[in-house]
Short mmCIF file of C-alpha atoms in Angstrom, two decimals:
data_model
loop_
_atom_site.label_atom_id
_atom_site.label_comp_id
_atom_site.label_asym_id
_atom_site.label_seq_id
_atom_site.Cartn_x
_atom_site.Cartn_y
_atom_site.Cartn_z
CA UNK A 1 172.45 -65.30 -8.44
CA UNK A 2 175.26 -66.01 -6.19
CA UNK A 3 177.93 -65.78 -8.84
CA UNK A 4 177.14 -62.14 -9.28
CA UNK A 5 177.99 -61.41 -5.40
CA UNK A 6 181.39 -63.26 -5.88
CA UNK A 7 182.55 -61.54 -9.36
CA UNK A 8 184.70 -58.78 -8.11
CA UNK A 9 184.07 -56.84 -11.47
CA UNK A 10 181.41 -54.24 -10.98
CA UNK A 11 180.71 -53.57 -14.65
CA UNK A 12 179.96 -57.31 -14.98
CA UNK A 13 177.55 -57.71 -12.02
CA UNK A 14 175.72 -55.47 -13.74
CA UNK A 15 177.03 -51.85 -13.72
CA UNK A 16 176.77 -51.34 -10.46
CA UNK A 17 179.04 -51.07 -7.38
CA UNK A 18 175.87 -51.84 -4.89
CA UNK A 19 173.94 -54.96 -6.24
CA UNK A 20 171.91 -54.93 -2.84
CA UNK A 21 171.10 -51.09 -4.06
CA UNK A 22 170.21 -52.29 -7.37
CA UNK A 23 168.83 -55.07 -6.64
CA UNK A 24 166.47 -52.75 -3.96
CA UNK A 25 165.49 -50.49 -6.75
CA UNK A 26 164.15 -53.20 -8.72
CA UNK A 27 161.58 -54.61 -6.47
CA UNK A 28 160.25 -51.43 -5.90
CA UNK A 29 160.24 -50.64 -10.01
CA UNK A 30 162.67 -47.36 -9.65
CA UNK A 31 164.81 -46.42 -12.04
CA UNK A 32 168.60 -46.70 -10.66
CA UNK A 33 170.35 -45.98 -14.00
CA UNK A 34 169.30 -43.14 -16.77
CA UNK A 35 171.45 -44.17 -20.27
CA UNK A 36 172.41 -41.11 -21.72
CA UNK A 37 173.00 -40.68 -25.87
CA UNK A 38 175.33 -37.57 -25.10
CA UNK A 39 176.18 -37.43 -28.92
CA UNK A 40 175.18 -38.83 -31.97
CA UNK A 41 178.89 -38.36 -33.42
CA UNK A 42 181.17 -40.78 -33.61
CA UNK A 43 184.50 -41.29 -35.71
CA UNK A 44 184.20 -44.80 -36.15
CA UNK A 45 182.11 -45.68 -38.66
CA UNK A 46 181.32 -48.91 -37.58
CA UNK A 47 179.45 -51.09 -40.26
CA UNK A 48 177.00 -52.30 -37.72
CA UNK A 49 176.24 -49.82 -35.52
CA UNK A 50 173.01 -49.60 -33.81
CA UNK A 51 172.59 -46.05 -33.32
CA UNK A 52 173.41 -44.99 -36.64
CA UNK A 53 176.48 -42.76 -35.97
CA UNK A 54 178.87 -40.77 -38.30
CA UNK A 55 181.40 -38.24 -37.56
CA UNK A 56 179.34 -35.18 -39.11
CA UNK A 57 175.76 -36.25 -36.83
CA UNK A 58 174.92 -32.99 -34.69
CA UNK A 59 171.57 -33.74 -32.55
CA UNK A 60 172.45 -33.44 -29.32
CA UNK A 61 170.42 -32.10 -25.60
CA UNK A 62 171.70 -28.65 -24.78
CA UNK A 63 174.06 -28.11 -21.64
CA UNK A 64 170.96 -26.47 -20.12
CA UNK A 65 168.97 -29.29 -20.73
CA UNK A 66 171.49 -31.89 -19.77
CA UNK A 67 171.83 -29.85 -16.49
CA UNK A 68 168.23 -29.77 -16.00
CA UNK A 69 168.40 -33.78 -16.56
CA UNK A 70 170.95 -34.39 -14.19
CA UNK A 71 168.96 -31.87 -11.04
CA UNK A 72 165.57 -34.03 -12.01
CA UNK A 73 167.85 -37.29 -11.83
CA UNK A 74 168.82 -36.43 -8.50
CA UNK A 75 165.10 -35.18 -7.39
CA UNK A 76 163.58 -38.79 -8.61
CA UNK A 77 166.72 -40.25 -6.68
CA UNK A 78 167.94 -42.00 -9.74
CA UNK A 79 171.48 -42.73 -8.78
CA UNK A 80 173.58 -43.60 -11.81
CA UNK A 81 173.92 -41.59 -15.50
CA UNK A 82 175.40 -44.06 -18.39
CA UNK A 83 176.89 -41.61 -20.60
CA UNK A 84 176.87 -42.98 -24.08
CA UNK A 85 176.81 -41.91 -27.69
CA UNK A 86 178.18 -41.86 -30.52
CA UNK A 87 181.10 -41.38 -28.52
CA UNK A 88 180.79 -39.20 -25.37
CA UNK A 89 184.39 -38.33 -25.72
CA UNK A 90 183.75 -36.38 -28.73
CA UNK A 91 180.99 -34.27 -27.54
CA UNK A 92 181.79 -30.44 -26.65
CA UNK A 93 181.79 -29.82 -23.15
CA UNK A 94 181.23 -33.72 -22.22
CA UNK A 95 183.76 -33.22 -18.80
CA UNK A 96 182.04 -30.28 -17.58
CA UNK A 97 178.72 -32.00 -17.75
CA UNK A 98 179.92 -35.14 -15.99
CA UNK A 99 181.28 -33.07 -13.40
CA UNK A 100 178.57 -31.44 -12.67
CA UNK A 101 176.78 -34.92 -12.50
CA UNK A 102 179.64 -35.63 -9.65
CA UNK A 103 179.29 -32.86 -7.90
CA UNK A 104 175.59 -33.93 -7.45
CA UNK A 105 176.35 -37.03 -5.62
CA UNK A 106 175.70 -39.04 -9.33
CA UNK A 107 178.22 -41.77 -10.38
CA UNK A 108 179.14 -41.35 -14.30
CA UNK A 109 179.60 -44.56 -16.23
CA UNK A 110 181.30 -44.06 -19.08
CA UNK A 111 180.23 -46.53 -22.72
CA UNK A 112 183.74 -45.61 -25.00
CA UNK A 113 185.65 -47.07 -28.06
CA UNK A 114 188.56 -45.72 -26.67
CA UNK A 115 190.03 -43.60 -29.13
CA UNK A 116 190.06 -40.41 -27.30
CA UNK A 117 192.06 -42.06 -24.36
CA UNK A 118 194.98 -41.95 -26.78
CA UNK A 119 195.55 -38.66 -25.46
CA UNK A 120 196.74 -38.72 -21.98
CA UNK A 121 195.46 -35.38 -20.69
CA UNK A 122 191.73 -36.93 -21.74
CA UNK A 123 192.59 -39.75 -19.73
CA UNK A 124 193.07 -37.83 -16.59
CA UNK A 125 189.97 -36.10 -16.98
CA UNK A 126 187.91 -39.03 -17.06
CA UNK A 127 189.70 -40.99 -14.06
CA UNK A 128 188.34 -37.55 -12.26
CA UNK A 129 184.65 -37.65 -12.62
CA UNK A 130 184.16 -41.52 -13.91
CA UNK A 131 183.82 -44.39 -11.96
CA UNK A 132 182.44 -46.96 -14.11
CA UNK A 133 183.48 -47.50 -17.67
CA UNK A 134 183.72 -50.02 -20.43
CA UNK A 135 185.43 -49.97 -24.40
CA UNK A 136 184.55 -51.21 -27.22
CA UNK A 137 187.07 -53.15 -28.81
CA UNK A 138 185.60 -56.53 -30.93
CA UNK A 139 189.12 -57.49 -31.35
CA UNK A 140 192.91 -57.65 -31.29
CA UNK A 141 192.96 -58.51 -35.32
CA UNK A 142 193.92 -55.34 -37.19
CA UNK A 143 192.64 -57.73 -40.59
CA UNK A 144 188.57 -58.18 -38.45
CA UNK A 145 188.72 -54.92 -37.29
CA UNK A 146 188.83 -53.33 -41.08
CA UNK A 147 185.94 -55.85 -41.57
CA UNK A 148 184.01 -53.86 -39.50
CA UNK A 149 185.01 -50.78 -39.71
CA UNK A 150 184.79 -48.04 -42.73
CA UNK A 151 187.77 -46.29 -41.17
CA UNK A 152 191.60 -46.71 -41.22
CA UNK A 153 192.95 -49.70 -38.74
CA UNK A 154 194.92 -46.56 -37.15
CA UNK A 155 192.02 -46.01 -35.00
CA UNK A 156 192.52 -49.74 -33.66
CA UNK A 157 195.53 -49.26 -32.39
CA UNK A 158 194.56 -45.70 -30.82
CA UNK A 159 191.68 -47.56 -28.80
CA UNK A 160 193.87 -50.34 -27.73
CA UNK A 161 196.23 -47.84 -26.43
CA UNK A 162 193.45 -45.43 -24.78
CA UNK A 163 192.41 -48.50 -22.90
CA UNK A 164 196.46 -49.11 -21.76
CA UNK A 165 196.32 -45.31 -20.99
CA UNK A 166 193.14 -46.04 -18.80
CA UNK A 167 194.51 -48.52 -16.87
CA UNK A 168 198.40 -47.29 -16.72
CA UNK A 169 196.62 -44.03 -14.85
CA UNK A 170 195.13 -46.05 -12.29
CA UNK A 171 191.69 -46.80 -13.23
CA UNK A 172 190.26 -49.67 -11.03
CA UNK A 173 190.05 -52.82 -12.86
CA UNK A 174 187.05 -53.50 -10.90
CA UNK A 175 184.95 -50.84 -12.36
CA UNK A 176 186.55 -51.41 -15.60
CA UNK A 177 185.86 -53.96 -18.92
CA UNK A 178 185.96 -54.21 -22.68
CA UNK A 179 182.64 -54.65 -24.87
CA UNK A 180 182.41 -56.81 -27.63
CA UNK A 181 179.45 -56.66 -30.85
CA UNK A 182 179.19 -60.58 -31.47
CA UNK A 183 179.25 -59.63 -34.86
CA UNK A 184 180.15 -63.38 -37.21
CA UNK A 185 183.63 -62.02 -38.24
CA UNK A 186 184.61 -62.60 -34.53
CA UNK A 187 184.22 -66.11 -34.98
CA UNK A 188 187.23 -66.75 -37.48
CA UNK A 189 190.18 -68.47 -36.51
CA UNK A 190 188.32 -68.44 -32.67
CA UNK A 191 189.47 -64.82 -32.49
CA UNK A 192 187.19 -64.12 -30.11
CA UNK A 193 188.92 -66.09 -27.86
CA UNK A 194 192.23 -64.29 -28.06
CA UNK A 195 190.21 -61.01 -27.46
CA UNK A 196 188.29 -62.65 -24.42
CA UNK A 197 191.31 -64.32 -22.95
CA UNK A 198 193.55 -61.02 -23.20
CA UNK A 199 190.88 -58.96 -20.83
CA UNK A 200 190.68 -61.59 -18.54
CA UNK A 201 194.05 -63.20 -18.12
CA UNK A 202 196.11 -60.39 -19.34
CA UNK A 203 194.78 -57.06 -18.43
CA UNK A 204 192.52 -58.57 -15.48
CA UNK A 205 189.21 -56.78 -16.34
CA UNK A 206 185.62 -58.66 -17.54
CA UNK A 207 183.75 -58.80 -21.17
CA UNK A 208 180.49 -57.32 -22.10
CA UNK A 209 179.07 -58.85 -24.60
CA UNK A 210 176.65 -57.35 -27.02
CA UNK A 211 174.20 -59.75 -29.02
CA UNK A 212 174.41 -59.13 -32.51
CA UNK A 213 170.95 -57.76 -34.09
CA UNK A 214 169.71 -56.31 -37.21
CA UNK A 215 169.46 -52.81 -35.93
CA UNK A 216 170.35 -49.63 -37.25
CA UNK A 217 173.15 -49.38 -40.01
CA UNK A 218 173.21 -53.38 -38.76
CA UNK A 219 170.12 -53.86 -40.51
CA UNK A 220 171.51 -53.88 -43.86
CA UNK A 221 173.93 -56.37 -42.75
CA UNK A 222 172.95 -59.64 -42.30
CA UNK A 223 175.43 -61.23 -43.52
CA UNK A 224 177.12 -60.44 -39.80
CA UNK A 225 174.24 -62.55 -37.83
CA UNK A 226 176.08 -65.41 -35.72
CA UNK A 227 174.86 -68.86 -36.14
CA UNK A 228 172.48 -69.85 -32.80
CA UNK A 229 175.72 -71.97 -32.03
CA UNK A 230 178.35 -69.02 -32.83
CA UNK A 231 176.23 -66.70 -30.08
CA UNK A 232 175.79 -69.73 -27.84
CA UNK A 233 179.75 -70.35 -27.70
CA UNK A 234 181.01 -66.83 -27.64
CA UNK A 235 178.76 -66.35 -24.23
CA UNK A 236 179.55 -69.49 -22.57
CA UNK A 237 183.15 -69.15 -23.58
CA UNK A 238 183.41 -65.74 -21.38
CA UNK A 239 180.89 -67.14 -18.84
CA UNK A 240 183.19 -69.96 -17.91
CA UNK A 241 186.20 -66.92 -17.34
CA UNK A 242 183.92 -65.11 -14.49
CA UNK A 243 181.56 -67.92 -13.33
CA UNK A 244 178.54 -65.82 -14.29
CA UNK A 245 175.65 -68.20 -16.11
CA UNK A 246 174.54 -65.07 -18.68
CA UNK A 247 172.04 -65.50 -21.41
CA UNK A 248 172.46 -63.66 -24.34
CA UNK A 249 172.06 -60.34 -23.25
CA UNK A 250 173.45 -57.10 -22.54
CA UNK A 251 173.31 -57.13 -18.47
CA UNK A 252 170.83 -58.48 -16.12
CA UNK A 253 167.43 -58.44 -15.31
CA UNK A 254 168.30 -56.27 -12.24
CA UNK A 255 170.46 -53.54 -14.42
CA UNK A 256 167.35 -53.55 -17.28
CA UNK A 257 164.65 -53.39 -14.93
CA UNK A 258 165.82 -50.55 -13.66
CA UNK A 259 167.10 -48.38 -15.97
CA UNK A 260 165.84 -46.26 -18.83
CA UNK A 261 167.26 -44.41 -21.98
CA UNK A 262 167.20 -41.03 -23.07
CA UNK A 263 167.97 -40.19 -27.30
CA UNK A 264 169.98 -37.22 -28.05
CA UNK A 265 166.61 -35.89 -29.02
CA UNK A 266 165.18 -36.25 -25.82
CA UNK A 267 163.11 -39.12 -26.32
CA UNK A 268 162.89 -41.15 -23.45
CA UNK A 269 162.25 -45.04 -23.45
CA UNK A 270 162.46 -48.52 -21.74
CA UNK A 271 165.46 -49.52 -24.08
CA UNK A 272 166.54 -47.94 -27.26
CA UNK A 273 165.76 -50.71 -29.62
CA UNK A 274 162.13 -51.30 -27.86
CA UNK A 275 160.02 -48.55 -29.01
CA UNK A 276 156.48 -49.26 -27.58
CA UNK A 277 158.29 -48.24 -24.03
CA UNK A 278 158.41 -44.63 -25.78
CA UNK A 279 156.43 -42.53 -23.18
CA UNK A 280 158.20 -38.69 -23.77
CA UNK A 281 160.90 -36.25 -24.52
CA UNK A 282 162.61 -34.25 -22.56
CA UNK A 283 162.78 -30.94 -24.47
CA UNK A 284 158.87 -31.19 -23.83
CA UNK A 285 157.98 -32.08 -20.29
CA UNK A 286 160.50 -32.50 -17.60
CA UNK A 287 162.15 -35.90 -17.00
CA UNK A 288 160.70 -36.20 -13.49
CA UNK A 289 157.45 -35.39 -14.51
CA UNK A 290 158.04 -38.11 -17.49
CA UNK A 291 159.39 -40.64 -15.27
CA UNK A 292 156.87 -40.01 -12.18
CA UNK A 293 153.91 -40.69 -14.81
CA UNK A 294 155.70 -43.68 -16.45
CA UNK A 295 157.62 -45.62 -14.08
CA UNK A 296 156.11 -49.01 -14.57
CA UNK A 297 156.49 -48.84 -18.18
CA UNK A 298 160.27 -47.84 -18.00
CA UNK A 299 160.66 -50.38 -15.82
CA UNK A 300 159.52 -53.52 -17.56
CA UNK A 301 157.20 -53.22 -14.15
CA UNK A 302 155.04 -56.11 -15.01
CA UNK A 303 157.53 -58.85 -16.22
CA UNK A 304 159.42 -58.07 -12.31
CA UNK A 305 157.00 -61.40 -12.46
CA UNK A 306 158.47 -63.78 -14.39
CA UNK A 307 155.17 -65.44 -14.70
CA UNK A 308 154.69 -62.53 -16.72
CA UNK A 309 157.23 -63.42 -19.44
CA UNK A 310 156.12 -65.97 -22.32
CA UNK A 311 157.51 -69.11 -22.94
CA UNK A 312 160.85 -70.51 -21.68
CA UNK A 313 161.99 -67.44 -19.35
CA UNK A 314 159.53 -67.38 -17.46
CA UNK A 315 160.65 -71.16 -15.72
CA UNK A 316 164.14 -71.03 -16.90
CA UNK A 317 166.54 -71.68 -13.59
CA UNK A 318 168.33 -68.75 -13.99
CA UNK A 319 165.48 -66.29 -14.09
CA UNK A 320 166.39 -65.15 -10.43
CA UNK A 321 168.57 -62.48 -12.50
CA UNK A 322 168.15 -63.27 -15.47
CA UNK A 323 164.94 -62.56 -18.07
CA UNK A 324 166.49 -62.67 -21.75
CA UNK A 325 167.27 -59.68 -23.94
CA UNK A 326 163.54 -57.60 -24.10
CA UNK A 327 165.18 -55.97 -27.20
CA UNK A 328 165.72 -59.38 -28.83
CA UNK A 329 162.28 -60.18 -28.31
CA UNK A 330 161.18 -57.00 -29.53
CA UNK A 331 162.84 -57.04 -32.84
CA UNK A 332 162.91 -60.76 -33.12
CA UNK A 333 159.16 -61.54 -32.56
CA UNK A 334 157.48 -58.50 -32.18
CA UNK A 335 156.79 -58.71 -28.18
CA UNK A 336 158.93 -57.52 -25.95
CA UNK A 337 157.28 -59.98 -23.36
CA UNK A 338 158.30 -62.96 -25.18
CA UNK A 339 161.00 -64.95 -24.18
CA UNK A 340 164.24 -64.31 -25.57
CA UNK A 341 164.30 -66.29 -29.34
CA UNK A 342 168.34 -66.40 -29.07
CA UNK A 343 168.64 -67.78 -25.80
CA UNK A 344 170.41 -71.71 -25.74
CA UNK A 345 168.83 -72.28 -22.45
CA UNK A 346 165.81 -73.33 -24.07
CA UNK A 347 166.36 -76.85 -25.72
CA UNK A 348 164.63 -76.22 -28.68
CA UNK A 349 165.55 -72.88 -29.46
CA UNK A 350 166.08 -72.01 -33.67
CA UNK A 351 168.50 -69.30 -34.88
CA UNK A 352 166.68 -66.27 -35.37
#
């Protein structure tokens, strides 16, 4: 718990500039953060993803509907939008929207692969109404990039220079990192390491790591899952750069206890990938209306106890911020109460 207060990256402590806030909200089961799928499009292709993206994907909230979002965010004092996709950055009228979430006292957090920070006017437009972001790039290897990609490497180097852009306009480093699939190609020649080792030491920003799971187009393509070892080794390896003791998980218990996610159909849930927190949509019944009905679900209300969770979370000793991946559990066992089946902090843990 005390290595989150001393990390001076804000994406890393959990996507937040006020942990005490956060941290606030949580106790009381409020939702801080609202994820956002602004767009199902994405240019990409990436072999694996998780939300099933493709360039020529059109579902989408309309502007009216987005603004409608962001006025009952700000009524249910919800502080924080995620804007995600897809890729935000390709989705018609994506700065206007953030500004007006700005202008209403929101902070935007932008989830990226970078591409569209190629262009430098782009660039400056985000650094104006985004505080918060983070890119996915898996790696520096042109060669493992293609592996995981059904596009042309060209769009590697275009993220890796979006990022430079980023940062070469002033973007805090604090409120900056890269993300990172921990997808089995990673694990060749250690190049995860060089990836790793070039955010922290070089550029001076933190890692997010995402678990690998059999989700979405990732589903098909097991041939990608890590060994138990090969997940165990890619977190502790970035743990021991920042001091932070994560388990295998996307954030903490404090940033996924109080947030919730909204489809670019309007369906609203716990977490994406943990479908009995489903409780509405949006283009049917207002979000504050949703949320002031279904707060404790959205919340993970009841596992705020770890007593709550099964097995080895629920005693592990870093359980004070941590509680496992819920989504892991979900499509791992079937329960999104159970403990997390990938974590290494339980001694007799099996790859899942």
């Amino acid at each position: 718990m005390r290595a989150l207060y001393l990390t001076k990256n804000n994406v890393r402590r959990g996507f937040t500039k006020n942990l005490d806030e956060r941290i606030k909200y949580f106790n009381l089961g409020k939702i801080y953060t609202v994820e956002v799928k602004l767009t199902p499009k994405c240019s990409f292709r990436c072999n694996y993803c998780y939300a099933e993206s493709t360039p020529t994907c059109n579902q989408q909230l309309s502007m009216e509907k987005l603004k409608e979002l962001i006025d009952d965010c700000i009524e249910s004092d919800v502080k924080q939008i995620n804007w995600g996709g897809g890729e935000p950055l390709e989705r018609k009228g994506w700065y206007e929207i953030m500004k007006y979430a700005k202008s209403k006292g929101l902070t935007n957090l932008l989830m990226t692969n970078g591409m569209m920070l190629h262009k430098k006017d782009i660039v400056k437009k985000v650094s104006d109404v985004v505080e918060m972001a983070f890119v996915h790039i898996d790696t520096l290897n042109k060669d493992v990039w293609e592996s995981l990609h059904e596009t042309k490497s060209e769009l590697h180097k275009m993220q890796v220079d979006g990022l430079t852009n980023l940062l070469d306009n002033g973007f805090p480093r604090e409120n900056l990192a890269i993300s990172m699939t921990t997808a089995k190609p990673l694990f060749e020649n250690d190049d995860y390491k060089k990836t790793i080792d070039w955010a922290y030491d070089k550029l001076g920003i933190a890692v997010i790591l995402f678990p690998y799971r059999n989700f979405g187009f990732a589903e098909k393509r097991v041939d990608y899952n890590p060994s138990f070892e090969q997940l165990a080794e890619i977190y502790q390896y970035r743990n021991n750069k920042d001091g932070i003791p994560s388990g295998p998980g996307f954030g903490t218990k404090f940033y996924c206890g109080t947030k919730c996610y909204i489809q670019s159909g309007g369906e609203v849930l716990g977490c994406s990938m943990v479908y009995p927190t489903y409780v509405g949509n949006v283009n049917k019944e207002r979000f504050k209306d949703i949320y002031e009905k279904n707060w404790k679900t959205l919340s993970y209300y009841h596992l705020h106890n770890p007593s709550n969770i099964k097995g080895h979370c629920s005693d592990c000793e870093n359980n004070s911020f941590c509680w496992g991946c819920r989504a892991a559990a979900a499509l791992i066992t079937g329960d999104h109460n159970n403990a997390d089946p990938l974590c290494w902090m339980e001694g007799n843990c099996k790859n899942s």
